[in-house]
Amino acid sequence: MITRRIAPIFAAVAATFLASSPAAAQGNELQASFDNAFGTEVRDPRSFEAIYETGFERRIAELADGDRGRIGVAAVDLATGDQLYVLGDQLFPMASTSKIAVAATYLEMVEQGRYSLTSEFPLLIPVRSAKFSSRAAPVRKGNYMQAIDLIEIMITRSSNPATDALLAAVGGPERVNDWVRRQGIENFSIDRDIATLVRDDGEYDPAAWIDPRDAATPKAMIQLLQGLHRGDFLSEQSRRVILGAMSRTRTGKRRIRANMPTEAVVSHKTGSLNNTSSDIGIIQSPDGRAIAVAIYVTGQGSRLARERRIAAIARALYDGFGARARARQNWTSAPRTGG
């Protein structure tokens, strides 16, 4: 059913078909276009074989099936450069996964000498207000904390007042967007502070609506993780601050970490909003390999179901990239014979 909550991308598709298709064919073509755009079609298992070349890729595509809500996946083996994407170029709500970029923006200002890790800022605590009653949700100042502590609780506990404190310190969402763009990352946008984002949450259903506000593609988030891991964006000290906090994350125990073997080390950041759950991070295996993953799940019926889907996809990525690495190692170490 087409309702007022049609995403801009679907509206454009609909307009094209309404202008050029016979009336009898419009319904089927519009539904097919909607499914193609949102990844919501009921997929014939045989279609996976045509789109995804390997059993590993098909397994991820099956786990990221979109018939109960959009699911976006991006993953890169940071040692080999192997990549895997499902709806990797589609926008998803970042929710609290955006907090990594907020921390990075602040740390660049530390490197520039504009702030320090011991600079103090007040927590910005939301004041109750009606949804959509103002452009920005009202906040009040709370206790002052050092920036290093604000970063710690912003990442490990996903503190919204700490995030808004640092977001205000750097100059607002546009300053974060500017930092991200300067790193060569597109399809990323923070548009509101966290207090406003949370207060006005639920305006649209992310399972059936692509809202460009406060959104990013899974590919963009992988670029962010990859650059932080390699040290492309920040100094080694700043890199340790962010990745160290991500390694101590306390939220999302049922997400990426849930199905991981005990020897795997997960550094990650979770996100949650209306009908959407996400987790992005770096998984390190005992042999030193690292995989960057970004998983965004909408719909699925419940938060628990979304979290289980994230956990299953993450473990399949870990196992699949591990199998690829072992196969490559076996191939390169196999004796060669001349002819």
Short mmCIF file of C-alpha atoms in Angstrom, two decimals:
data_model
loop_
_atom_site.label_atom_id
_atom_site.label_comp_id
_atom_site.label_asym_id
_atom_site.label_seq_id
_atom_site.Cartn_x
_atom_site.Cartn_y
_atom_site.Cartn_z
CA MET A 1 0.00 0.00 0.00
CA ILE A 2 1.26 3.47 -0.88
CA THR A 3 0.81 5.87 2.04
CA ARG A 4 1.90 9.43 2.82
CA ARG A 5 5.11 7.95 4.21
CA ILE A 6 6.53 7.25 0.77
CA ALA A 7 10.28 7.78 0.68
CA PRO A 8 11.56 10.40 -1.76
CA ILE A 9 13.34 7.72 -3.79
CA PHE A 10 10.13 5.73 -4.21
CA ALA A 11 8.17 8.85 -5.09
CA ALA A 12 10.60 9.53 -7.92
CA VAL A 13 10.34 5.95 -9.15
CA ALA A 14 6.56 6.12 -9.02
CA ALA A 15 6.46 9.35 -10.98
CA THR A 16 8.60 7.86 -13.72
CA PHE A 17 6.40 4.81 -14.16
CA LEU A 18 3.14 6.74 -13.95
CA ALA A 19 4.33 8.91 -16.80
CA SER A 20 5.51 6.15 -19.09
CA SER A 21 3.69 2.85 -18.36
CA PRO A 22 0.30 1.52 -19.46
CA ALA A 23 -2.20 1.55 -16.60
CA ALA A 24 -2.50 -2.24 -16.49
CA ALA A 25 1.23 -2.68 -15.88
CA GLN A 26 1.77 0.18 -13.46
CA GLY A 27 0.94 -1.75 -10.30
CA ASN A 28 3.37 -4.60 -10.86
CA GLU A 29 6.13 -2.31 -12.10
CA LEU A 30 5.76 0.07 -9.16
CA GLN A 31 5.85 -2.79 -6.67
CA ALA A 32 8.92 -4.25 -8.35
CA SER A 33 10.65 -0.86 -8.28
CA PHE A 34 9.77 -0.39 -4.61
CA ASP A 35 11.16 -3.83 -3.81
CA ASN A 36 14.33 -3.17 -5.78
CA ALA A 37 14.91 0.16 -4.05
CA PHE A 38 14.25 -1.07 -0.53
CA GLY A 39 15.39 -4.67 -0.70
CA THR A 40 12.00 -5.87 0.51
CA GLU A 41 11.13 -8.32 -2.24
CA VAL A 42 10.49 -11.95 -1.37
CA ARG A 43 13.62 -13.43 -2.86
CA ASP A 44 13.71 -16.69 -4.74
CA PRO A 45 16.71 -18.63 -3.39
CA ARG A 46 17.83 -19.18 -6.97
CA SER A 47 18.26 -15.42 -7.37
CA PHE A 48 21.10 -15.47 -4.82
CA GLU A 49 23.10 -17.74 -7.11
CA ALA A 50 22.84 -15.25 -9.95
CA ILE A 51 23.77 -12.18 -7.85
CA TYR A 52 26.26 -13.58 -5.35
CA GLU A 53 29.13 -15.66 -6.67
CA THR A 54 30.14 -17.68 -3.60
CA GLY A 55 28.39 -19.65 -0.91
CA PHE A 56 29.73 -17.17 1.65
CA GLU A 57 28.14 -14.23 -0.17
CA ARG A 58 24.86 -16.09 -0.60
CA ARG A 59 24.79 -16.93 3.12
CA ILE A 60 25.12 -13.26 4.05
CA ALA A 61 22.45 -12.30 1.52
CA GLU A 62 20.09 -14.90 2.98
CA LEU A 63 20.68 -13.63 6.52
CA ALA A 64 20.13 -10.06 5.32
CA ASP A 65 16.86 -10.93 3.58
CA GLY A 66 14.69 -7.83 3.50
CA ASP A 67 11.19 -9.25 3.43
CA ARG A 68 10.57 -8.19 7.08
CA GLY A 69 12.46 -4.91 6.91
CA ARG A 70 15.51 -3.41 5.25
CA ILE A 71 18.91 -4.80 6.26
CA GLY A 72 22.18 -3.22 5.19
CA VAL A 73 25.56 -4.92 5.54
CA ALA A 74 29.08 -3.83 4.68
CA ALA A 75 32.23 -5.72 5.61
CA VAL A 76 35.89 -5.51 4.66
CA ASP A 77 38.79 -7.77 5.55
CA LEU A 78 41.33 -5.11 6.53
CA ALA A 79 44.26 -7.36 5.67
CA THR A 80 43.25 -8.50 2.19
CA GLY A 81 40.76 -5.83 1.12
CA ASP A 82 38.05 -8.43 0.43
CA GLN A 83 34.65 -6.75 0.56
CA LEU A 84 31.04 -7.83 0.89
CA TYR A 85 27.93 -5.65 0.69
CA VAL A 86 24.16 -6.05 0.91
CA LEU A 87 22.33 -2.74 0.32
CA GLY A 88 25.70 -1.15 1.03
CA ASP A 89 24.83 2.06 -0.83
CA GLN A 90 21.44 2.56 0.82
CA LEU A 91 20.92 5.09 3.62
CA PHE A 92 20.06 3.79 7.10
CA PRO A 93 19.48 5.64 10.39
CA MET A 94 22.87 5.95 12.11
CA ALA A 95 21.37 6.40 15.57
CA SER A 96 24.27 6.25 18.05
CA THR A 97 26.77 4.78 15.60
CA SER A 98 27.37 8.40 14.55
CA LYS A 99 29.04 9.04 17.90
CA ILE A 100 32.32 7.66 16.57
CA ALA A 101 32.50 10.57 14.11
CA VAL A 102 31.66 13.08 16.86
CA ALA A 103 34.58 11.77 18.92
CA ALA A 104 36.90 11.88 15.91
CA THR A 105 35.96 15.49 15.16
CA TYR A 106 36.73 16.53 18.71
CA LEU A 107 40.05 14.66 18.71
CA GLU A 108 41.15 16.47 15.56
CA MET A 109 40.59 19.74 17.42
CA VAL A 110 42.76 18.40 20.24
CA GLU A 111 45.51 17.68 17.73
CA GLN A 112 45.16 21.24 16.43
CA GLY A 113 45.64 22.62 19.96
CA ARG A 114 42.13 24.07 20.18
CA TYR A 115 41.11 21.74 23.01
CA SER A 116 42.72 19.09 25.18
CA LEU A 117 41.57 15.76 26.56
CA THR A 118 41.21 17.45 29.95
CA SER A 119 39.08 20.36 28.69
CA GLU A 120 35.80 20.38 30.60
CA PHE A 121 32.28 20.70 29.23
CA PRO A 122 28.83 20.34 30.83
CA LEU A 123 26.60 17.37 30.13
CA LEU A 124 23.59 18.57 28.12
CA ILE A 125 20.54 16.93 29.65
CA PRO A 126 17.21 16.89 27.77
CA VAL A 127 14.31 18.89 29.17
CA ARG A 128 10.88 17.36 28.56
CA SER A 129 9.12 18.84 25.53
CA ALA A 130 6.48 17.75 23.04
CA LYS A 131 7.56 16.04 19.84
CA PHE A 132 8.26 18.43 16.96
CA SER A 133 7.45 21.40 19.20
CA SER A 134 10.71 23.18 18.37
CA ARG A 135 13.53 22.97 15.87
CA ALA A 136 15.89 21.80 18.61
CA ALA A 137 14.89 20.03 21.80
CA PRO A 138 15.60 22.04 24.96
CA VAL A 139 18.45 20.94 27.19
CA ARG A 140 19.95 22.04 30.49
CA LYS A 141 23.53 21.99 31.66
CA GLY A 142 24.56 19.21 34.00
CA ASN A 143 27.85 18.36 35.67
CA TYR A 144 31.08 19.33 33.97
CA MET A 145 33.31 16.47 32.82
CA GLN A 146 36.68 16.21 31.12
CA ALA A 147 36.54 15.47 27.41
CA ILE A 148 38.33 12.13 27.80
CA ASP A 149 35.59 11.02 30.20
CA LEU A 150 32.84 12.33 27.94
CA ILE A 151 34.27 10.30 25.05
CA GLU A 152 34.48 7.23 27.27
CA ILE A 153 30.83 7.26 28.37
CA MET A 154 29.63 8.43 24.94
CA ILE A 155 31.13 5.32 23.34
CA THR A 156 31.02 2.68 26.09
CA ARG A 157 27.61 3.55 27.53
CA SER A 158 26.21 5.50 24.58
CA SER A 159 25.55 8.55 26.79
CA ASN A 160 23.43 11.06 24.91
CA PRO A 161 24.14 14.03 27.27
CA ALA A 162 27.88 13.40 26.82
CA THR A 163 27.49 13.27 23.05
CA ASP A 164 25.59 16.54 22.91
CA ALA A 165 28.23 18.13 25.15
CA LEU A 166 30.97 17.29 22.64
CA LEU A 167 28.75 18.04 19.66
CA ALA A 168 28.23 21.55 21.03
CA ALA A 169 31.95 21.88 21.75
CA VAL A 170 32.97 21.13 18.16
CA GLY A 171 30.39 23.53 16.73
CA GLY A 172 27.39 21.34 15.94
CA PRO A 173 26.47 18.66 13.41
CA GLU A 174 27.81 20.53 10.38
CA ARG A 175 31.32 20.51 11.87
CA VAL A 176 31.15 16.73 12.15
CA ASN A 177 29.84 16.44 8.60
CA ASP A 178 32.71 18.65 7.44
CA TRP A 179 35.27 16.40 9.18
CA VAL A 180 33.73 13.31 7.56
CA ARG A 181 33.71 14.88 4.09
CA ARG A 182 37.34 15.93 4.44
CA GLN A 183 38.20 12.28 4.97
CA GLY A 184 36.69 11.49 1.57
CA ILE A 185 33.55 9.87 2.98
CA GLU A 186 30.24 10.60 1.25
CA ASN A 187 26.67 9.58 2.10
CA PHE A 188 26.94 10.56 5.76
CA SER A 189 24.97 13.31 7.48
CA ILE A 190 24.28 14.32 11.07
CA ASP A 191 21.42 16.81 11.04
CA ARG A 192 20.24 17.08 14.67
CA ASP A 193 21.69 16.84 18.12
CA ILE A 194 20.90 13.66 20.01
CA ALA A 195 18.32 15.26 22.28
CA THR A 196 16.27 16.34 19.25
CA LEU A 197 16.82 13.07 17.40
CA VAL A 198 15.53 11.04 20.35
CA ARG A 199 12.63 13.36 21.14
CA ASP A 200 11.33 13.30 17.56
CA ASP A 201 12.08 9.62 16.95
CA GLY A 202 9.26 7.63 15.34
CA GLU A 203 8.26 10.18 12.70
CA TYR A 204 8.91 7.59 9.98
CA ASP A 205 9.30 3.82 9.85
CA PRO A 206 12.87 3.13 8.67
CA ALA A 207 11.82 -0.31 7.41
CA ALA A 208 9.80 1.37 4.65
CA TRP A 209 11.14 4.91 4.47
CA ILE A 210 14.57 6.24 3.57
CA ASP A 211 15.09 9.42 5.59
CA PRO A 212 18.30 11.21 4.54
CA ARG A 213 18.57 12.96 7.90
CA ASP A 214 20.99 11.55 10.47
CA ALA A 215 21.75 8.72 8.08
CA ALA A 216 24.66 7.01 6.38
CA THR A 217 25.24 4.07 4.10
CA PRO A 218 26.90 0.92 5.46
CA LYS A 219 29.74 1.55 3.00
CA ALA A 220 30.34 5.03 4.43
CA MET A 221 30.59 3.63 7.94
CA ILE A 222 33.05 0.99 6.78
CA GLN A 223 35.19 3.76 5.29
CA LEU A 224 35.10 5.50 8.66
CA LEU A 225 36.14 2.36 10.53
CA GLN A 226 38.80 1.46 7.98
CA GLY A 227 40.41 4.89 8.12
CA LEU A 228 40.43 4.95 11.91
CA HIS A 229 41.92 1.47 12.09
CA ARG A 230 44.71 2.30 9.63
CA GLY A 231 45.47 5.66 11.21
CA ASP A 232 44.56 7.60 8.07
CA PHE A 233 42.46 10.25 9.83
CA LEU A 234 43.97 10.92 13.24
CA SER A 235 47.17 10.60 15.24
CA GLU A 236 48.09 7.35 16.94
CA GLN A 237 47.08 8.75 20.33
CA SER A 238 43.66 9.85 19.06
CA ARG A 239 43.20 6.52 17.34
CA ARG A 240 43.91 4.71 20.62
CA VAL A 241 41.35 6.86 22.44
CA ILE A 242 38.52 5.96 20.05
CA LEU A 243 39.36 2.32 19.43
CA GLY A 244 40.13 1.81 23.10
CA ALA A 245 36.72 3.10 24.11
CA MET A 246 35.08 0.94 21.42
CA SER A 247 36.81 -2.12 22.89
CA ARG A 248 35.16 -1.35 26.24
CA THR A 249 31.63 -0.87 24.89
CA ARG A 250 29.03 -2.19 27.33
CA THR A 251 25.95 -1.87 25.14
CA GLY A 252 24.86 -4.38 22.52
CA LYS A 253 25.77 -7.63 24.22
CA ARG A 254 23.26 -9.41 21.97
CA ARG A 255 24.63 -7.92 18.76
CA ILE A 256 28.05 -8.36 17.11
CA ARG A 257 29.62 -9.84 20.23
CA ALA A 258 26.84 -12.32 20.97
CA ASN A 259 27.94 -15.22 18.76
CA MET A 260 31.65 -14.49 18.56
CA PRO A 261 34.16 -17.09 19.77
CA THR A 262 35.80 -16.13 23.07
CA GLU A 263 39.16 -15.53 21.38
CA ALA A 264 37.77 -12.83 19.06
CA VAL A 265 38.18 -9.19 20.16
CA VAL A 266 35.33 -6.84 19.25
CA SER A 267 35.60 -3.04 19.27
CA HIS A 268 32.23 -1.58 18.34
CA LYS A 269 29.51 1.03 18.68
CA THR A 270 25.81 0.29 18.76
CA GLY A 271 22.80 2.31 17.68
CA SER A 272 19.06 2.04 18.43
CA LEU A 273 16.01 4.04 17.40
CA ASN A 274 12.42 3.36 16.43
CA ASN A 275 12.25 -0.01 14.62
CA THR A 276 15.98 -0.02 13.91
CA SER A 277 19.04 -1.55 15.56
CA SER A 278 22.64 -1.37 14.41
CA ASP A 279 26.18 -2.21 15.33
CA ILE A 280 29.44 -1.24 13.65
CA GLY A 281 32.95 -2.18 14.61
CA ILE A 282 36.16 -4.11 14.12
CA ILE A 283 36.48 -7.81 14.87
CA GLN A 284 40.00 -9.10 15.45
CA SER A 285 40.83 -12.80 15.23
CA PRO A 286 43.60 -14.57 17.17
CA ASP A 287 45.84 -14.65 14.11
CA GLY A 288 45.85 -10.86 13.94
CA ARG A 289 43.37 -10.39 11.11
CA ALA A 290 40.80 -7.62 11.45
CA ILE A 291 37.38 -7.28 9.82
CA ALA A 292 35.44 -4.01 9.72
CA VAL A 293 31.68 -4.57 9.78
CA ALA A 294 28.63 -2.31 9.65
CA ILE A 295 25.22 -3.90 10.11
CA TYR A 296 21.95 -1.91 10.04
CA VAL A 297 18.70 -3.78 10.63
CA THR A 298 15.16 -2.43 10.47
CA GLY A 299 11.83 -4.16 11.10
CA GLN A 300 12.02 -7.90 11.86
CA GLY A 301 9.18 -7.67 14.38
CA SER A 302 11.07 -6.80 17.56
CA ARG A 303 14.31 -5.43 18.92
CA LEU A 304 15.37 -8.89 20.02
CA ALA A 305 14.80 -10.22 16.50
CA ARG A 306 16.89 -7.39 15.05
CA GLU A 307 19.69 -8.08 17.51
CA ARG A 308 19.66 -11.78 16.72
CA ARG A 309 19.92 -10.94 13.03
CA ILE A 310 22.93 -8.70 13.70
CA ALA A 311 24.59 -11.44 15.75
CA ALA A 312 24.01 -14.08 13.07
CA ILE A 313 25.32 -11.86 10.26
CA ALA A 314 28.39 -10.86 12.27
CA ARG A 315 29.33 -14.48 13.02
CA ALA A 316 28.79 -15.49 9.40
CA LEU A 317 31.09 -12.66 8.30
CA TYR A 318 33.75 -13.70 10.82
CA ASP A 319 33.61 -17.34 9.73
CA GLY A 320 33.41 -16.54 6.02
CA PHE A 321 36.34 -14.13 5.90
CA GLY A 322 38.31 -16.53 8.08
CA ALA A 323 37.69 -19.40 5.67
CA ARG A 324 38.75 -17.21 2.75
CA ALA A 325 41.97 -16.25 4.52
CA ARG A 326 42.81 -19.87 5.33
CA ALA A 327 42.10 -20.96 1.77
CA ARG A 328 44.34 -18.21 0.42
CA GLN A 329 47.11 -19.17 2.85
CA ASN A 330 46.85 -22.84 1.89
CA TRP A 331 46.98 -21.94 -1.79
CA THR A 332 50.04 -19.71 -1.45
CA SER A 333 51.89 -22.25 0.72
CA ALA A 334 51.12 -25.25 -1.50
CA PRO A 335 54.16 -26.66 -3.33
CA ARG A 336 54.38 -25.81 -7.01
CA THR A 337 55.37 -28.33 -9.65
CA GLY A 338 56.97 -27.52 -12.97
CA GLY A 339 55.98 -28.94 -16.31
#
